[in-house]
Coordinates of C-alpha atoms and ligand atoms in Angstrom, one line a residue:
X1391 CA -81.2 87.7 -20.1
X1392 CA -78.3 85.0 -21.3
X1393 CA -80.5 82.1 -21.7
X1394 CA -79.2 78.9 -21.6
X1395 CA -80.5 75.4 -21.5
X1396 CA -83.5 73.5 -19.7
X1397 CA -82.8 71.4 -17.3
X1398 CA -83.8 67.9 -18.7
X1399 CA -81.7 69.0 -21.9
X1400 CA -78.5 69.3 -19.6
X1401 CA -78.9 66.4 -18.0
X1402 CA -79.2 64.8 -21.2
X1403 CA -76.1 66.6 -22.9
X1404 CA -74.5 65.6 -20.1
X1405 CA -75.4 61.2 -20.2
X1406 CA -73.2 61.7 -23.5
X1407 CA -70.4 64.0 -21.4
X1408 CA -69.9 60.8 -19.5
X1409 CA -70.5 57.8 -22.2
X1410 CA -66.9 60.1 -23.6
X1411 CA -65.4 59.5 -20.5
X1412 CA -66.2 56.5 -20.1
X1413 CA -64.7 55.4 -23.0
X1414 CA -62.1 56.4 -22.1
X1415 CA -62.2 54.7 -18.8
X1416 CA -62.8 57.9 -16.3
X1417 CA -65.7 57.7 -14.0
X1418 CA -67.5 61.3 -14.1
X1419 CA -69.7 60.3 -11.3
X1420 CA -66.1 60.0 -9.0
X1421 CA -65.1 63.2 -10.4
X1422 CA -68.5 65.7 -9.4
X1423 CA -68.6 63.6 -6.0
X1424 CA -64.5 64.2 -5.3
X1425 CA -65.2 67.5 -6.2
X1426 CA -67.7 69.1 -4.5
X1427 CA -65.6 67.1 -1.2
X1428 CA -62.3 69.4 -1.8
X1429 CA -63.4 73.1 -0.2
X1430 CA -62.0 76.2 -1.8
X1431 CA -61.0 79.0 1.1
X1432 CA -63.1 82.4 -0.5
X1433 CA -60.7 85.5 1.1
X1434 CA -62.6 88.3 2.4
X1435 CA -60.4 91.3 0.9
X1436 CA -61.5 91.1 -3.1
X1437 CA -65.0 92.2 -1.4
X1438 CA -63.9 95.4 0.6
X1439 CA -60.2 96.1 -1.7
X1440 CA -58.3 94.3 1.5
X1441 CA -59.0 97.6 3.6
X1442 CA -61.1 95.8 7.1
X1443 CA -63.1 97.4 9.5
X1444 CA -60.5 98.8 11.9
X1445 CA -60.6 101.2 13.6
X1446 CA -58.6 103.8 14.2
X1447 CA -57.9 106.6 16.7
X1448 CA -55.0 108.8 14.1
X1449 CA -54.8 107.9 10.3
X1450 CA -54.9 105.4 7.8
X1451 CA -51.6 104.1 7.5
X1452 CA -51.4 102.8 3.6
X1453 CA -49.1 100.0 2.4
X1454 CA -48.3 96.5 1.6
X1455 CA -51.3 95.5 -0.7
X1456 CA -53.3 98.1 -2.9
X1457 CA -56.8 96.8 -5.0
X1458 CA -56.8 98.9 -8.5
X1459 CA -59.9 99.6 -9.5
X1460 CA -62.3 102.0 -8.7
X1461 CA -66.4 100.2 -9.4
X1462 CA -68.9 101.1 -7.1
X1463 CA -70.4 99.5 -4.5
X1464 CA -67.2 97.8 -2.0
X1465 CA -68.3 96.6 1.3
X1466 CA -68.2 99.0 4.1
X1467 CA -69.2 97.3 7.5
X1468 CA -68.9 94.1 7.7
X1469 CA -73.0 92.4 7.4
X1470 CA -72.6 94.7 4.2
X1471 CA -69.1 91.6 3.1
X1472 CA -71.0 88.7 4.9
X1473 CA -74.9 89.5 2.6
X1474 CA -71.7 89.6 -0.4
X1475 CA -70.1 86.9 0.6
X1476 CA -73.0 85.0 0.2
X1477 CA -74.2 85.7 -2.8
X1478 CA -71.2 85.3 -4.0
X1479 CA -71.5 81.9 -3.0
X1480 CA -75.3 81.1 -3.9
X1481 CA -73.6 80.7 -7.6
X1482 CA -70.6 78.8 -6.5
X1483 CA -70.9 75.3 -6.1
X1484 CA -69.6 72.9 -3.6
X1485 CA -67.7 73.3 -0.5
X1486 CA -66.1 77.1 0.6
X1487 CA -64.5 77.9 3.3
X1488 CA -64.0 82.1 4.0
X1489 CA -61.1 83.6 4.8
X1490 CA -60.7 86.5 6.8
X1491 CA -57.8 88.6 8.4
X1492 CA -57.5 90.3 10.8
X1493 CA -57.7 93.9 10.0
X1494 CA -62.4 92.8 10.1
X1495 CA -62.7 92.4 13.3
X1496 CA -65.4 94.2 15.2
X1497 CA -64.2 95.6 17.6
X1498 CA -68.1 97.6 18.4
X1499 CA -66.3 101.2 17.0
X1500 CA -63.4 101.0 20.2
X1501 CA -60.4 101.3 19.2
X1502 CA -58.2 98.4 19.8
X1503 CA -54.5 97.5 18.2
X1504 CA -53.9 94.5 16.1
X1505 CA -51.8 93.4 19.2
X1506 CA -55.0 92.9 21.6
X1507 CA -57.1 91.9 19.2
X1508 CA -59.0 88.4 20.5
X1509 CA -61.5 85.3 19.3
X1510 CA -64.5 87.6 20.8
X1511 CA -63.8 90.7 17.9
X1512 CA -64.6 87.7 15.4
X1513 CA -67.8 86.5 16.7
X1514 CA -70.0 87.5 14.3
X1515 CA -68.1 85.4 11.8
X1516 CA -68.2 82.7 13.8
X1517 CA -71.6 82.7 13.8
X1518 CA -72.5 83.8 10.1
X1519 CA -70.2 80.3 9.5
X1520 CA -72.3 78.4 12.0
X1521 CA -75.1 79.5 10.5
X1522 CA -73.9 78.7 7.1
X1523 CA -72.0 75.2 7.7
X1524 CA -68.7 77.2 6.5
X1525 CA -65.5 76.6 8.5
X1526 CA -63.3 80.0 8.5
X1527 CA -59.5 81.0 7.9
X1528 CA -57.2 83.3 9.0
X1529 CA -54.4 85.3 8.1
X1530 CA -52.3 88.0 11.0
X1531 CA -52.2 91.5 9.0
X1532 CA -48.7 93.3 8.9
X1533 CA -49.2 95.6 6.6
X1534 CA -51.2 98.9 6.4
X1535 CA -49.8 100.0 9.8
X1536 CA -48.3 102.8 11.4
X1537 CA -45.9 100.5 12.3
X1538 CA -45.4 98.7 9.1
X1539 CA -44.4 101.9 7.5
X1540 CA -41.6 101.1 7.7
X1541 CA -41.3 98.6 5.6
X1542 CA -39.9 96.2 8.9
X1543 CA -42.8 93.7 10.6
X1544 CA -42.0 90.5 12.4
X1545 CA -37.9 90.7 10.8
X1546 CA -37.7 95.3 11.8
X1547 CA -34.5 95.9 14.2
X1548 CA -36.7 98.3 15.6
X1549 CA -37.3 95.5 19.4
X1550 CA -40.3 97.7 20.4
X1551 CA -42.2 97.6 16.8
X1552 CA -40.7 93.8 16.8
X1553 CA -42.4 92.9 19.9
X1554 CA -45.6 94.6 19.1
X1555 CA -45.8 92.4 15.8
X1556 CA -44.9 89.1 17.1
X1557 CA -48.0 90.0 19.9
X1558 CA -49.8 91.2 16.8
X1559 CA -48.9 87.3 15.1
X1560 CA -49.6 85.2 18.9
X1561 CA -52.8 87.1 18.9
X1562 CA -53.7 85.8 15.9
X1563 CA -53.4 81.9 16.4
X1564 CA -55.2 82.2 19.5
X1565 CA -57.9 83.6 17.0
X1566 CA -57.6 81.0 14.9
X1567 CA -57.7 78.0 17.0
X1568 CA -60.9 79.7 18.8
X1569 CA -62.0 79.2 15.1
X1570 CA -61.3 75.7 14.5
X1571 CA -62.3 74.3 18.3
X1572 CA -65.4 76.9 17.1
X1573 CA -66.1 74.6 14.2
X1574 CA -64.3 71.1 14.4
X1575 CA -61.4 71.3 12.0
X1576 CA -57.8 73.3 11.7
X1577 CA -58.3 77.0 10.8
X1578 CA -55.1 77.3 8.5
X1579 CA -53.0 80.6 9.0
X1580 CA -51.8 81.6 6.8
X1581 CA -48.5 84.2 8.3
X1582 CA -47.4 86.4 5.1
X1583 CA -45.1 90.0 6.1
X1584 CA -44.1 92.3 3.6
X1585 CA -40.9 93.2 4.7
X1586 CA -38.3 94.1 2.2
X1587 CA -35.9 96.7 1.0
X1588 CA -36.8 98.9 -1.8
X1589 CA -32.3 98.8 -2.8
X1590 CA -30.0 97.3 -2.3
X1591 CA -30.1 96.5 1.6
X1592 CA -26.8 97.0 2.9
X1593 CA -27.5 93.7 5.5
X1594 CA -29.6 90.8 4.4
X1595 CA -28.7 88.9 6.9
X1596 CA -30.1 89.9 10.2
X1597 CA -33.7 90.5 8.9
X1598 CA -33.3 86.7 8.0
X1599 CA -32.6 86.2 11.6
X1600 CA -34.6 88.5 13.4
X1601 CA -38.1 86.8 11.5
X1602 CA -36.5 83.4 12.7
X1603 CA -36.1 84.4 16.2
X1604 CA -39.6 86.1 15.8
X1605 CA -41.2 83.2 14.1
X1606 CA -39.4 80.4 16.5
X1607 CA -41.3 82.4 19.1
X1608 CA -44.4 82.9 17.8
X1609 CA -44.9 78.8 16.8
X1610 CA -43.4 78.2 20.8
X1611 CA -47.5 78.5 21.5
X1612 CA -47.7 75.0 20.8
X1613 CA -51.9 75.0 19.4
X1614 CA -54.0 70.9 18.6
X1615 CA -53.1 70.9 14.7
X1616 CA -56.9 69.4 15.0
X1617 CA -57.6 73.3 15.4
X1618 CA -55.1 76.0 13.7
X1619 CA -53.0 74.7 11.1
X1620 CA -49.7 77.4 10.1
X1621 CA -48.0 78.3 6.7
X1622 CA -46.4 80.3 5.5
X1623 CA -45.9 82.3 2.7
X1624 CA -42.9 83.7 0.1
X1625 CA -43.1 86.1 -2.0
X1626 CA -40.3 87.0 -4.3
X1627 CA -40.2 91.0 -4.6
X1628 CA -43.2 94.0 -3.7
X1629 CA -44.0 96.9 -4.3
X1630 CA -41.4 99.1 -2.7
X1631 CA -39.3 96.0 -2.1
X1632 CA -38.1 95.6 -5.2
X1633 CA -34.2 94.1 -4.3
X1634 CA -35.2 92.3 -1.0
X1635 CA -37.5 90.6 0.1
X1636 CA -36.7 88.5 3.6
X1637 CA -39.3 85.8 3.1
X1638 CA -37.6 84.5 -0.6
X1639 CA -38.8 81.5 -1.2
X1640 CA -35.8 80.1 -0.2
X1641 CA -36.0 81.5 3.5
X1642 CA -39.4 79.7 3.9
X1643 CA -38.2 76.9 2.5
X1644 CA -35.9 76.2 5.0
X1645 CA -38.2 77.1 7.7
X1646 CA -41.4 75.3 6.5
X1647 CA -38.2 71.3 6.3
X1648 CA -37.1 72.5 9.9
X1649 CA -40.4 72.9 11.3
X1650 CA -42.4 69.5 10.7
X1651 CA -45.8 71.0 11.3
X1652 CA -45.0 73.8 9.2
X1653 CA -47.0 74.8 6.3
X1654 CA -45.3 76.3 2.5
X1655 CA -48.1 78.4 1.1
X1656 CA -47.0 79.0 -2.6
X1657 CA -49.1 81.9 -4.5
X1658 CA -48.9 81.3 -8.1
X1659 CA -48.4 85.5 -8.5
X1660 CA -44.8 85.5 -5.7
X1661 CA -42.2 83.3 -8.1
X1662 CA -40.6 85.3 -11.5
X1663 CA -43.0 86.7 -14.1
X1664 CA -42.4 82.9 -16.5
X1665 CA -42.5 80.7 -12.9
X1666 CA -45.2 78.7 -13.1
X1667 CA -45.8 76.4 -9.5
X1668 CA -47.0 73.3 -11.3
X1669 CA -43.5 72.2 -10.7
X1670 CA -43.5 72.6 -7.3
X1671 CA -45.8 70.8 -5.8
X1672 CA -44.3 67.3 -5.6
X1673 CA -41.6 68.1 -5.4
X1674 CA -42.1 70.0 -2.2
X1675 CA -44.5 67.1 -1.0
X1676 CA -41.4 64.7 -0.9
X1677 CA -41.0 66.4 2.4
X1678 CA -43.1 68.0 4.1
X1679 CA -47.4 67.0 4.5
X1680 CA -49.4 69.9 3.3
X1681 CA -48.9 72.4 1.5
X1682 CA -51.1 76.1 1.5
X1683 CA -52.0 77.3 -2.3
X1684 CA -52.8 80.6 -3.1
X1685 CA -54.9 80.7 -6.8
X1686 CA -54.1 83.5 -7.9
X1687 CA -53.1 85.2 -11.3
X1688 CA -50.7 87.5 -12.4
X1689 CA -50.3 89.4 -15.0
X1690 CA -46.3 90.5 -15.9
X1691 CA -46.3 91.1 -12.3
X1692 CA -47.6 89.8 -9.2
X1693 CA -50.8 91.3 -10.3
X1694 CA -53.9 89.3 -8.2
X1695 CA -56.1 88.9 -11.5
X1696 CA -59.1 87.5 -11.5
X1697 CA -58.4 83.2 -10.8
X1698 CA -58.5 82.4 -14.8
X1699 CA -59.1 78.6 -15.7
X1700 CA -55.9 79.1 -18.5
X1701 CA -52.5 76.6 -18.5
X1702 CA -51.5 77.9 -15.2
X1703 CA -54.2 76.3 -13.8
X1704 CA -55.0 73.5 -15.6
X1705 CA -51.1 72.1 -14.9
X1706 CA -51.2 73.4 -10.8
X1707 CA -54.4 70.5 -10.9
X1708 CA -53.3 68.4 -13.3
X1709 CA -49.7 68.3 -10.8
X1710 CA -52.3 68.3 -7.8
X1711 CA -54.3 65.2 -8.9
X1712 CA -51.8 63.2 -10.5
X1713 CA -50.1 62.8 -7.9
X1714 CA -52.5 61.4 -5.5
X1715 CA -52.2 64.8 -3.5
X1716 CA -55.1 66.5 -3.3
X1717 CA -56.2 66.1 0.8
X1718 CA -52.3 67.0 1.1
X1719 CA -53.3 70.8 0.0
X1720 CA -54.8 73.1 1.3
X1721 CA -56.5 75.1 -1.1
X1722 CA -57.8 78.7 -0.6
X1723 CA -57.4 81.7 -3.2
X1724 CA -56.2 85.7 -2.8
X1725 CA -56.7 88.0 -5.7
X1726 CA -58.7 91.2 -5.8
X1727 CA -59.9 93.2 -8.6
X1728 CA -61.9 96.5 -7.5
X1729 CA -62.3 97.4 -11.2
X1730 CA -65.1 95.7 -12.2
X1731 CA -67.8 93.7 -9.7
X1732 CA -66.0 92.5 -6.8
X1733 CA -68.9 89.4 -6.3
X1734 CA -68.8 88.1 -9.8
X1735 CA -64.5 88.4 -9.2
X1736 CA -65.6 85.9 -6.6
X1737 CA -67.6 84.1 -8.3
X1738 CA -64.9 83.9 -12.0
X1739 CA -62.2 83.1 -10.1
X1740 CA -63.8 80.5 -7.1
X1741 CA -65.4 78.4 -10.6
X1742 CA -62.2 78.7 -12.9
X1743 CA -60.5 77.6 -10.2
X1744 CA -63.6 74.8 -9.8
X1745 CA -63.1 74.1 -13.6
X1746 CA -59.4 74.0 -13.2
X1747 CA -59.7 70.9 -10.3
X1748 CA -63.0 69.3 -12.6
X1749 CA -60.9 68.8 -15.8
X1750 CA -57.4 67.3 -13.3
X1751 CA -60.4 64.5 -11.9
X1752 CA -61.7 63.8 -15.8
X1753 CA -57.9 62.9 -16.8
X1754 CA -57.6 59.5 -17.4
X1755 CA -54.2 59.7 -15.7
X1756 CA -52.9 56.3 -15.6
X1757 CA -53.9 56.2 -19.1
X1758 CA -50.7 59.4 -19.9
X1759 CA -49.0 57.3 -17.8
X1760 CA -48.9 54.1 -20.1
X1761 CA -48.4 55.7 -22.9
X1762 CA -45.0 58.2 -21.7
X1763 CA -43.8 54.5 -19.9
X1764 CA -44.6 52.7 -23.6
X1765 CA -41.9 55.7 -25.4
X1766 CA -45.4 56.8 -27.3
X1767 CA -44.9 60.7 -26.4
X1768 CA -46.5 61.7 -29.1
X1769 CA -49.7 59.3 -28.1
X1770 CA -49.4 61.0 -25.0
X1771 CA -49.4 64.5 -26.0
X1772 CA -52.3 63.7 -28.9
X1773 CA -54.5 62.8 -26.0
X1774 CA -53.9 65.8 -24.0
X1775 CA -54.8 67.7 -27.2
X1776 CA -58.1 65.7 -26.9
X1777 CA -58.4 65.8 -24.5
X1778 CA -59.2 69.9 -24.2
X1779 CA -62.1 69.9 -26.1
X1780 CA -63.6 67.4 -24.4
X1781 CA -67.6 67.7 -22.8
X1782 CA -66.0 69.4 -19.1
X1783 CA -68.3 72.8 -20.1
X1784 CA -71.7 70.2 -20.0
X1785 CA -70.0 68.1 -16.5
X1786 CA -69.8 71.2 -14.9
X1787 CA -72.3 72.5 -15.8
X1788 CA -75.0 69.1 -14.8
X1789 CA -73.0 69.5 -11.3
X1790 CA -73.6 73.5 -10.8
X1791 CA -77.6 71.7 -11.4
X1792 CA -77.4 69.1 -8.5
X1793 CA -75.2 71.2 -6.6
X1794 CA -78.3 74.2 -6.4
X1795 CA -76.1 77.3 -8.5
X1796 CA -76.6 78.8 -11.8
X1797 CA -75.1 76.9 -14.9
X1798 CA -73.2 78.4 -16.7
X1799 CA -74.3 81.3 -18.5
X1800 CA -77.2 81.7 -15.6
X1801 CA -75.5 82.4 -13.0
X1802 CA -74.6 86.1 -15.6
X1803 CA -77.8 86.4 -15.3
X1804 CA -78.4 86.7 -10.8
X1805 CA -74.8 88.8 -10.8
X1806 CA -76.6 91.4 -13.3
X1807 CA -79.5 91.8 -10.7
X1808 CA -77.0 92.7 -7.8
X1809 CA -75.8 94.3 -9.6
X1810 CA -78.4 96.0 -10.7
X1811 CA -80.7 96.2 -7.6
X1812 CA -77.8 95.7 -4.8
X1813 CA -74.5 97.0 -5.9
X1814 CA -75.3 99.9 -7.9
X1815 CA -78.1 101.3 -5.9
X1816 CA -75.4 101.7 -2.0
Ligands
LIG1973 C1 -49.2 89.0 -0.5 C2 -49.5 87.9 -0.2 C3 -50.5 87.6 1.3 C4 -51.9 88.6 0.8 C5 -53.3 88.5 1.4 C6 -53.6 89.6 1.3 O1 -48.2 89.5 -1.8 O2 -50.2 87.1 -1.7 O3 -51.4 86.4 0.9 O4 -52.7 88.8 -0.6 O5 -52.1 88.4 2.9
LIG1974 ZN1 -50.8 85.3 -0.9

């Protein structure tokens, strides 16, 4: 068992931290309030290694997405996944949403292909979300299916294949609409397809033209943005699509810019390995109302490692907060590690993301900008360096206590208990 400070020690530590931040013009109470009100969408797929609960009548096709690792006890039923997610929620402060993929449909043992799924297959999820007071987000699933084996779905040259996937996406938007109506706020739908080519396609244009046509058909059904917000996610390369990805950054940037209600998704792992996304925020938001983030951590490639509170996360949230963009940024997580306790993965990655946001909220942005405007670059840099060792952790722990979740250290004890008593006994 890890020993942690008592609640009264945490409060005293916080009072000192509050004074230290106040001295540079930062209001810690306001920061905690904004943090608590900012939703973070947890991805269901960390809990079961992106497998889902589809019922198949033939062999299951893989491909497209892969979680690597063999840690025991992944959720193998929807009830188990909900139970694990609830455990994760108990370890994470603040406003949580839950992000589902189409393959998490519950069809009562029946084979229902993806072009036929309906809101009723997500009734359990909606009831559960309502009970917990959280909202749902959604994703069509364009991978792990026989009709995705060619590597092309919405951009396929085979009209039957393309039609199947168009119908799938249309079905998914109806499900999202039902979710949005049930929860009273928009369900964010992220459209990601794996389409691309391993090596030197002779035709790079045709698939893109077909993809535009597919999306035009899909989005021609208007759904109020009160219920459903659509976002398109670009990617640089994938396994098996190293040379060519149809939905590249330029492609989706163009699509989102020419379609008012379509948001662009920025996944932190979807660019060149040294390319980060923080500088893209203020550029894109000059032209778009909102964006969707997939917060992730790539190690050498788009490896979807569990998010850490590293410089990429600091930079990202600094840009969002400094620009006043929080209300225009939808924050979702996208990482999956099957080699460690999966509830722990959710906990580490979500708490780290929230610390990134808190860190940015505790920044004296005005002071930094004043230094810059006055030509005092060294002073700005010095303050930024000093801030790295300001008592963020004291504010974070106070926030956790107020939110009724375990503080740093204590949450590891809770996680260990669940690991021993539930996960390892499966
Ligand atoms: C894949 C994309 C996509 C998926 C999820 C499961 O490269 O990042 O967002 O990870 O839809
Ligand atoms: Zn993603």
